[in-house]
Amino acid sequence: MQFTKALFVLFTAAVTQSSAKTSKPTNNWPWGLQPTGNYCPPRAASALEQQAIFDAFVRTFYVENNTTAALTNYVSEEYIQHNPYVLSGLQPAINFLKGYTVNFTFTVEHTGFDRDLAWVHLKVQDPGKPVTAIFDLYR
C-alpha cells in the first residue's frame, strides 16, 4: 500500500464546546518509528510507517502549528481541496493557511488510522471565541 500524501480533506465538522486544554508536543513516536524527510512524492510504506507519517503530519500541522512545513513535507502537489473557497493544489492551501491559523491553539483529542483513512479530532481555541471541536478525515 502507498501513502499517497494527497491528504484529501473529506469532512470537517465544527461543534461549539465550552472548555479548552493545552496541547503539549511529545517526542514519543509510535512503535519506535520516527519519520524523517519529505514524503512527497509518495513512496511505498508499511502500515506502521504510514501511521508514523500521519502522526508527524498531525504534530507539525496542529501541535506545532506549522502549517507550511506540514503541507510542504507531507502533502502532494495534486492536493484536492474540498473547501469551496480555496483552490485545489498545494500552493493555494499553503497560501490560505499561512496566516489563518496563527492565533489558534489546537488540542489534539484523538487520532486514528485505518488502511487508507486517517482522522484527527481536535479542539480549536481562537482568542475571544468559544472553543470549537473539529474532525478532519484524510486519505
Tab-separated table of N, CA and C in Angstrom:
chain	number	residue	atom	x	y	z
A	1	MET	N	0.841	-1.166	0.000
A	1	MET	CA	0.000	0.000	0.000
A	1	MET	C	0.893	1.239	0.000
A	2	GLN	N	0.482	2.270	-0.699
A	2	GLN	CA	1.238	3.505	-0.717
A	2	GLN	C	0.524	4.574	0.083
A	3	PHE	N	1.297	5.365	0.793
A	3	PHE	CA	0.739	6.517	1.493
A	3	PHE	C	0.774	7.643	0.492
A	4	THR	N	-0.366	8.037	-0.027
A	4	THR	CA	-0.406	8.936	-1.171
A	4	THR	C	-0.091	10.368	-0.824
A	5	LYS	N	-0.206	10.779	0.392
A	5	LYS	CA	0.071	12.118	0.838
A	5	LYS	C	-0.867	13.137	0.276
A	6	ALA	N	-1.841	12.738	-0.513
A	6	ALA	CA	-2.763	13.730	-1.035
A	6	ALA	C	-3.561	14.319	0.112
A	7	LEU	N	-3.739	13.557	1.168
A	7	LEU	CA	-4.436	14.023	2.357
A	7	LEU	C	-5.676	14.823	1.997
A	8	PHE	N	-6.594	14.165	1.333
A	8	PHE	CA	-7.836	14.815	0.941
A	8	PHE	C	-8.675	15.085	2.180
A	9	VAL	N	-9.058	16.302	2.360
A	9	VAL	CA	-9.939	16.622	3.470
A	9	VAL	C	-11.349	16.261	3.019
A	10	LEU	N	-11.930	15.264	3.660
A	10	LEU	CA	-13.238	14.781	3.260
A	10	LEU	C	-14.362	15.439	4.035
A	11	PHE	N	-14.107	15.732	5.290
A	11	PHE	CA	-15.200	16.214	6.113
A	11	PHE	C	-14.650	17.004	7.283
A	12	THR	N	-15.191	18.154	7.506
A	12	THR	CA	-14.834	18.923	8.689
A	12	THR	C	-16.128	19.325	9.359
A	13	ALA	N	-16.264	19.000	10.634
A	13	ALA	CA	-17.456	19.361	11.378
A	13	ALA	C	-17.045	20.204	12.567
A	14	ALA	N	-17.783	21.235	12.834
A	14	ALA	CA	-17.484	22.092	13.977
A	14	ALA	C	-18.653	22.064	14.941
A	15	VAL	N	-18.326	21.892	16.213
A	15	VAL	CA	-19.321	21.881	17.264
A	15	VAL	C	-18.803	22.769	18.386
A	16	THR	N	-19.581	23.723	18.812
A	16	THR	CA	-19.135	24.619	19.870
A	16	THR	C	-19.037	23.859	21.181
A	17	GLN	N	-17.912	24.047	21.862
A	17	GLN	CA	-17.668	23.423	23.155
A	17	GLN	C	-17.453	24.512	24.186
A	18	SER	N	-17.379	24.156	25.456
A	18	SER	CA	-17.271	25.170	26.499
A	18	SER	C	-15.926	25.234	27.206
A	19	SER	N	-15.004	24.317	26.915
A	19	SER	CA	-13.716	24.357	27.610
A	19	SER	C	-12.593	23.999	26.666
A	20	ALA	N	-11.362	24.315	27.072
A	20	ALA	CA	-10.192	24.015	26.243
A	20	ALA	C	-9.084	23.443	27.097
A	21	LYS	N	-8.173	22.689	26.464
A	21	LYS	CA	-6.977	22.178	27.095
A	21	LYS	C	-5.784	22.702	26.312
A	22	THR	N	-4.615	22.543	26.856
A	22	THR	CA	-3.399	22.981	26.184
A	22	THR	C	-2.689	21.778	25.596
A	23	SER	N	-2.286	21.885	24.343
A	23	SER	CA	-1.536	20.814	23.688
A	23	SER	C	-0.090	20.852	24.134
A	24	LYS	N	0.477	19.700	24.355
A	24	LYS	CA	1.891	19.600	24.695
A	24	LYS	C	2.537	18.609	23.738
A	25	PRO	N	3.469	19.072	22.887
A	25	PRO	CA	4.111	18.142	21.981
A	25	PRO	C	4.940	17.118	22.745
A	26	THR	N	4.995	15.920	22.205
A	26	THR	CA	5.819	14.873	22.790
A	26	THR	C	6.786	14.370	21.744
A	27	ASN	N	7.790	13.645	22.164
A	27	ASN	CA	8.737	13.056	21.233
A	27	ASN	C	8.599	11.547	21.196
A	28	ASN	N	7.457	11.033	21.602
A	28	ASN	CA	7.224	9.596	21.616
A	28	ASN	C	6.570	9.175	20.315
A	29	TRP	N	7.337	8.579	19.427
A	29	TRP	CA	6.799	8.131	18.158
A	29	TRP	C	6.269	6.712	18.324
A	30	PRO	N	5.159	6.379	17.677
A	30	PRO	CA	4.600	5.043	17.828
A	30	PRO	C	5.549	3.980	17.304
A	31	TRP	N	5.644	2.904	18.033
A	31	TRP	CA	6.410	1.729	17.658
A	31	TRP	C	7.866	2.039	17.382
A	32	GLY	N	8.382	3.115	17.930
A	32	GLY	CA	9.779	3.460	17.757
A	32	GLY	C	10.142	3.976	16.375
A	33	LEU	N	9.137	4.280	15.536
A	33	LEU	CA	9.406	4.772	14.192
A	33	LEU	C	9.342	6.285	14.188
A	34	GLN	N	10.388	6.919	13.760
A	34	GLN	CA	10.380	8.369	13.645
A	34	GLN	C	10.547	8.719	12.176
A	35	PRO	N	9.504	9.327	11.562
A	35	PRO	CA	9.623	9.665	10.150
A	35	PRO	C	10.649	10.772	9.946
A	36	THR	N	11.354	10.692	8.845
A	36	THR	CA	12.329	11.722	8.516
A	36	THR	C	12.187	12.061	7.047
A	37	GLY	N	12.464	13.280	6.710
A	37	GLY	CA	12.477	13.689	5.314
A	37	GLY	C	11.111	14.017	4.763
A	38	ASN	N	11.102	14.372	3.501
A	38	ASN	CA	9.889	14.750	2.791
A	38	ASN	C	9.273	13.487	2.195
A	39	TYR	N	7.969	13.323	2.335
A	39	TYR	CA	7.293	12.123	1.865
A	39	TYR	C	6.526	12.355	0.577
A	40	CYS	N	6.794	13.430	-0.136
A	40	CYS	CA	6.190	13.665	-1.438
A	40	CYS	C	7.321	13.735	-2.445
A	41	PRO	N	7.293	13.043	-3.554
A	41	PRO	CA	6.189	12.213	-3.998
A	41	PRO	C	6.053	10.953	-3.140
A	42	PRO	N	4.891	10.308	-3.251
A	42	PRO	CA	4.634	9.140	-2.399
A	42	PRO	C	5.626	8.015	-2.658
A	43	ARG	N	5.794	7.215	-1.643
A	43	ARG	CA	6.643	6.037	-1.752
A	43	ARG	C	5.934	4.905	-1.022
A	44	ALA	N	6.323	3.697	-1.299
A	44	ALA	CA	5.736	2.558	-0.605
A	44	ALA	C	6.064	2.662	0.880
A	45	ALA	N	5.090	2.357	1.734
A	45	ALA	CA	5.302	2.425	3.177
A	45	ALA	C	4.434	1.374	3.853
A	46	SER	N	4.975	0.770	4.892
A	46	SER	CA	4.196	-0.203	5.658
A	46	SER	C	3.116	0.534	6.445
A	47	ALA	N	2.184	-0.213	6.991
A	47	ALA	CA	1.120	0.393	7.802
A	47	ALA	C	1.700	1.146	8.996
A	48	LEU	N	2.734	0.590	9.619
A	48	LEU	CA	3.358	1.274	10.755
A	48	LEU	C	4.045	2.571	10.328
A	49	GLU	N	4.707	2.531	9.176
A	49	GLU	CA	5.333	3.751	8.674
A	49	GLU	C	4.282	4.796	8.317
A	50	GLN	N	3.171	4.356	7.719
A	50	GLN	CA	2.096	5.288	7.379
A	50	GLN	C	1.545	5.955	8.632
A	51	GLN	N	1.371	5.174	9.690
A	51	GLN	CA	0.893	5.732	10.958
A	51	GLN	C	1.876	6.765	11.490
A	52	ALA	N	3.162	6.451	11.436
A	52	ALA	CA	4.184	7.387	11.918
A	52	ALA	C	4.207	8.654	11.066
A	53	ILE	N	4.036	8.520	9.756
A	53	ILE	CA	3.999	9.676	8.863
A	53	ILE	C	2.784	10.548	9.187
A	54	PHE	N	1.637	9.924	9.376
A	54	PHE	CA	0.442	10.690	9.723
A	54	PHE	C	0.620	11.388	11.069
A	55	ASP	N	1.176	10.686	12.041
A	55	ASP	CA	1.418	11.302	13.350
A	55	ASP	C	2.350	12.508	13.230
A	56	ALA	N	3.359	12.401	12.362
A	56	ALA	CA	4.271	13.528	12.145
A	56	ALA	C	3.535	14.701	11.503
A	57	PHE	N	2.653	14.400	10.552
A	57	PHE	CA	1.841	15.452	9.930
A	57	PHE	C	0.976	16.144	10.978
A	58	VAL	N	0.284	15.362	11.803
A	58	VAL	CA	-0.591	15.919	12.848
A	58	VAL	C	0.221	16.780	13.806
A	59	ARG	N	1.367	16.279	14.227
A	59	ARG	CA	2.210	17.040	15.156
A	59	ARG	C	2.639	18.367	14.533
A	60	THR	N	3.124	18.316	13.300
A	60	THR	CA	3.620	19.527	12.644
A	60	THR	C	2.488	20.520	12.383
A	61	PHE	N	1.370	20.029	11.869
A	61	PHE	CA	0.260	20.900	11.492
A	61	PHE	C	-0.465	21.462	12.702
A	62	TYR	N	-0.888	20.586	13.614
A	62	TYR	CA	-1.770	21.007	14.699
A	62	TYR	C	-1.046	21.371	16.001
A	63	VAL	N	-0.075	20.568	16.418
A	63	VAL	CA	0.574	20.805	17.706
A	63	VAL	C	1.607	21.925	17.581
A	64	GLU	N	2.469	21.842	16.567
A	64	GLU	CA	3.470	22.883	16.364
A	64	GLU	C	2.898	24.091	15.624
A	65	ASN	N	1.698	23.925	15.059
A	65	ASN	CA	1.004	24.969	14.306
A	65	ASN	C	1.878	25.504	13.168
A	66	ASN	N	2.589	24.593	12.504
A	66	ASN	CA	3.445	24.947	11.383
A	66	ASN	C	2.820	24.366	10.115
A	67	THR	N	1.770	25.031	9.657
A	67	THR	CA	1.005	24.510	8.524
A	67	THR	C	1.846	24.447	7.253
A	68	THR	N	2.715	25.422	7.031
A	68	THR	CA	3.538	25.426	5.822
A	68	THR	C	4.452	24.205	5.782
A	69	ALA	N	5.141	23.906	6.880
A	69	ALA	CA	6.023	22.728	6.919
A	69	ALA	C	5.224	21.440	6.770
A	70	ALA	N	4.075	21.358	7.431
A	70	ALA	CA	3.250	20.141	7.338
A	70	ALA	C	2.802	19.907	5.899
A	71	LEU	N	2.324	20.941	5.248
A	71	LEU	CA	1.856	20.791	3.873
A	71	LEU	C	3.010	20.522	2.920
A	72	THR	N	4.115	21.232	3.081
A	72	THR	CA	5.269	21.050	2.201
A	72	THR	C	5.855	19.651	2.325
A	73	ASN	N	5.948	19.124	3.552
A	73	ASN	CA	6.588	17.828	3.773
A	73	ASN	C	5.681	16.629	3.586
A	74	TYR	N	4.373	16.794	3.709
A	74	TYR	CA	3.500	15.625	3.744
A	74	TYR	C	2.341	15.649	2.769
A	75	VAL	N	2.193	16.693	1.969
A	75	VAL	CA	1.034	16.800	1.083
A	75	VAL	C	1.497	16.906	-0.366
A	76	SER	N	0.798	16.212	-1.228
A	76	SER	CA	1.122	16.163	-2.647
A	76	SER	C	0.785	17.480	-3.347
A	77	GLU	N	1.520	17.764	-4.419
A	77	GLU	CA	1.218	18.922	-5.267
A	77	GLU	C	-0.195	18.818	-5.840
A	78	GLU	N	-0.704	17.598	-5.972
A	78	GLU	CA	-2.027	17.356	-6.541
A	78	GLU	C	-3.132	17.377	-5.489
A	79	TYR	N	-2.860	17.949	-4.344
A	79	TYR	CA	-3.819	18.037	-3.238
A	79	TYR	C	-5.173	18.519	-3.745
A	80	ILE	N	-6.224	17.803	-3.386
A	80	ILE	CA	-7.580	18.184	-3.761
A	80	ILE	C	-8.236	18.828	-2.556
A	81	GLN	N	-8.604	20.079	-2.694
A	81	GLN	CA	-9.226	20.843	-1.617
A	81	GLN	C	-10.738	20.746	-1.755
A	82	HIS	N	-11.409	20.402	-0.675
A	82	HIS	CA	-12.865	20.289	-0.691
A	82	HIS	C	-13.546	21.515	-0.111
A	83	ASN	N	-12.770	22.493	0.309
A	83	ASN	CA	-13.315	23.763	0.759
A	83	ASN	C	-13.636	24.570	-0.498
A	84	PRO	N	-14.895	24.943	-0.707
A	84	PRO	CA	-15.249	25.646	-1.949
A	84	PRO	C	-14.621	27.035	-2.070
A	85	TYR	N	-14.043	27.550	-1.004
A	85	TYR	CA	-13.457	28.890	-1.029
A	85	TYR	C	-11.946	28.888	-1.255
A	86	VAL	N	-11.367	27.695	-1.433
A	86	VAL	CA	-9.924	27.575	-1.638
A	86	VAL	C	-9.690	26.681	-2.850
A	87	LEU	N	-8.789	27.086	-3.729
A	87	LEU	CA	-8.468	26.291	-4.907
A	87	LEU	C	-7.723	25.023	-4.509
A	88	SER	N	-7.820	23.983	-5.334
A	88	SER	CA	-7.047	22.765	-5.123
A	88	SER	C	-5.585	23.027	-5.460
A	89	GLY	N	-4.729	22.168	-4.955
A	89	GLY	CA	-3.293	22.293	-5.179
A	89	GLY	C	-2.592	22.654	-3.886
A	90	LEU	N	-1.328	22.317	-3.817
A	90	LEU	CA	-0.540	22.538	-2.609
A	90	LEU	C	-0.356	24.024	-2.302
A	91	GLN	N	0.060	24.805	-3.284
A	91	GLN	CA	0.351	26.216	-3.019
A	91	GLN	C	-0.885	27.011	-2.584
A	92	PRO	N	-2.066	26.825	-3.194
A	92	PRO	CA	-3.240	27.542	-2.683
A	92	PRO	C	-3.563	27.188	-1.228
A	93	ALA	N	-3.353	25.933	-0.841
A	93	ALA	CA	-3.588	25.533	0.554
A	93	ALA	C	-2.592	26.216	1.480
A	94	ILE	N	-1.324	26.254	1.077
A	94	ILE	CA	-0.298	26.926	1.887
A	94	ILE	C	-0.641	28.408	2.039
A	95	ASN	N	-0.999	29.044	0.919
A	95	ASN	CA	-1.333	30.472	0.956
A	95	ASN	C	-2.530	30.751	1.860
A	96	PHE	N	-3.551	29.909	1.782
A	96	PHE	CA	-4.753	30.098	2.585
A	96	PHE	C	-4.463	29.940	4.074
A	97	LEU	N	-3.694	28.916	4.425
A	97	LEU	CA	-3.468	28.602	5.836
A	97	LEU	C	-2.321	29.372	6.472
A	98	LYS	N	-1.484	30.019	5.668
A	98	LYS	CA	-0.273	30.673	6.180
A	98	LYS	C	-0.561	31.593	7.368
A	99	GLY	N	-1.515	32.462	7.262
A	99	GLY	CA	-1.807	33.364	8.367
A	99	GLY	C	-3.099	33.039	9.080
A	100	TYR	N	-3.831	32.085	8.526
A	100	TYR	CA	-5.160	31.784	9.040
A	100	TYR	C	-5.151	31.152	10.423
A	101	THR	N	-4.230	30.249	10.681
A	101	THR	CA	-4.236	29.500	11.939
A	101	THR	C	-3.259	30.035	12.971
A	102	VAL	N	-2.617	31.149	12.692
A	102	VAL	CA	-1.537	31.633	13.553
A	102	VAL	C	-1.990	31.905	14.991
A	103	ASN	N	-3.202	32.346	15.192
A	103	ASN	CA	-3.691	32.652	16.541
A	103	ASN	C	-4.419	31.486	17.197
A	104	PHE	N	-4.609	30.405	16.480
A	104	PHE	CA	-5.356	29.270	17.016
A	104	PHE	C	-4.483	28.427	17.943
A	105	THR	N	-5.100	27.859	18.952
A	105	THR	CA	-4.461	26.843	19.777
A	105	THR	C	-5.220	25.546	19.522
A	106	PHE	N	-4.518	24.554	18.975
A	106	PHE	CA	-5.118	23.257	18.683
A	106	PHE	C	-4.812	22.298	19.816
A	107	THR	N	-5.803	21.550	20.238
A	107	THR	CA	-5.614	20.471	21.197
A	107	THR	C	-6.073	19.185	20.525
A	108	VAL	N	-5.143	18.296	20.233
A	108	VAL	CA	-5.485	17.029	19.596
A	108	VAL	C	-6.107	16.123	20.640
A	109	GLU	N	-7.346	15.755	20.429
A	109	GLU	CA	-8.070	14.886	21.354
A	109	GLU	C	-7.920	13.417	20.977
A	110	HIS	N	-8.072	13.103	19.688
A	110	HIS	CA	-7.986	11.720	19.213
A	110	HIS	C	-7.434	11.713	17.788
A	111	THR	N	-6.708	10.673	17.460
A	111	THR	CA	-6.324	10.415	16.079
A	111	THR	C	-6.566	8.944	15.805
A	112	GLY	N	-6.720	8.622	14.548
A	112	GLY	CA	-6.897	7.232	14.170
A	112	GLY	C	-6.390	7.018	12.762
A	113	PHE	N	-6.076	5.775	12.480
A	113	PHE	CA	-5.539	5.426	11.171
A	113	PHE	C	-5.987	4.011	10.854
A	114	ASP	N	-6.614	3.831	9.691
A	114	ASP	CA	-7.058	2.508	9.275
A	114	ASP	C	-6.951	2.412	7.759
A	115	ARG	N	-6.052	1.564	7.301
A	115	ARG	CA	-5.780	1.371	5.876
A	115	ARG	C	-5.492	2.694	5.182
A	116	ASP	N	-6.398	3.200	4.347
A	116	ASP	CA	-6.109	4.429	3.615
A	116	ASP	C	-6.841	5.647	4.172
A	117	LEU	N	-7.367	5.540	5.382
A	117	LEU	CA	-8.051	6.663	6.019
A	117	LEU	C	-7.378	7.016	7.339
A	118	ALA	N	-7.296	8.296	7.595
A	118	ALA	CA	-6.774	8.776	8.873
A	118	ALA	C	-7.655	9.932	9.315
A	119	TRP	N	-7.744	10.126	10.619
A	119	TRP	CA	-8.586	11.194	11.124
A	119	TRP	C	-7.983	11.800	12.370
A	120	VAL	N	-8.406	13.027	12.616
A	120	VAL	CA	-7.971	13.734	13.815
A	120	VAL	C	-9.176	14.499	14.355
A	121	HIS	N	-9.406	14.363	15.651
A	121	HIS	CA	-10.445	15.112	16.360
A	121	HIS	C	-9.705	16.074	17.263
A	122	LEU	N	-10.017	17.348	17.155
A	122	LEU	CA	-9.311	18.323	17.954
A	122	LEU	C	-10.230	19.438	18.401
A	123	LYS	N	-9.760	20.154	19.403
A	123	LYS	CA	-10.432	21.364	19.860
A	123	LYS	C	-9.581	22.540	19.406
A	124	VAL	N	-10.261	23.590	18.977
A	124	VAL	CA	-9.575	24.773	18.493
A	124	VAL	C	-10.015	25.965	19.325
A	125	GLN	N	-9.024	26.676	19.850
A	125	GLN	CA	-9.312	27.900	20.594
A	125	GLN	C	-8.828	29.082	19.771
A	126	ASP	N	-9.756	29.941	19.401
A	126	ASP	CA	-9.455	31.198	18.727
A	126	ASP	C	-9.719	32.268	19.772
A	127	PRO	N	-8.709	33.040	20.156
A	127	PRO	CA	-8.883	34.005	21.249
A	127	PRO	C	-10.158	34.846	21.104
A	128	GLY	N	-10.903	34.902	22.205
A	128	GLY	CA	-12.122	35.690	22.235
A	128	GLY	C	-13.346	34.991	21.684
A	129	LYS	N	-13.192	33.734	21.278
A	129	LYS	CA	-14.316	32.983	20.723
A	129	LYS	C	-14.477	31.677	21.486
A	130	PRO	N	-15.670	31.063	21.402
A	130	PRO	CA	-15.866	29.776	22.078
A	130	PRO	C	-14.948	28.695	21.469
A	131	VAL	N	-14.611	27.715	22.269
A	131	VAL	CA	-13.832	26.575	21.796
A	131	VAL	C	-14.670	25.817	20.767
A	132	THR	N	-14.009	25.376	19.700
A	132	THR	CA	-14.682	24.642	18.639
A	132	THR	C	-14.060	23.259	18.509
A	133	ALA	N	-14.886	22.243	18.349
A	133	ALA	CA	-14.393	20.891	18.090
A	133	ALA	C	-14.404	20.668	16.583
A	134	ILE	N	-13.324	20.092	16.073
A	134	ILE	CA	-13.207	19.835	14.635
A	134	ILE	C	-12.785	18.387	14.414
A	135	PHE	N	-13.293	17.819	13.343
A	135	PHE	CA	-12.950	16.461	12.931
A	135	PHE	C	-12.495	16.545	11.478
A	136	ASP	N	-11.243	16.179	11.207
A	136	ASP	CA	-10.721	16.161	9.844
A	136	ASP	C	-10.444	14.717	9.466
A	137	LEU	N	-10.879	14.342	8.270
A	137	LEU	CA	-10.684	12.997	7.746
A	137	LEU	C	-9.789	13.111	6.523
A	138	TYR	N	-8.759	12.267	6.464
A	138	TYR	CA	-7.785	12.292	5.379
A	138	TYR	C	-7.702	10.932	4.724
A	139	ARG	N	-7.322	10.932	3.443
A	139	ARG	CA	-6.986	9.673	2.769
A	139	ARG	C	-5.847	9.906	1.826
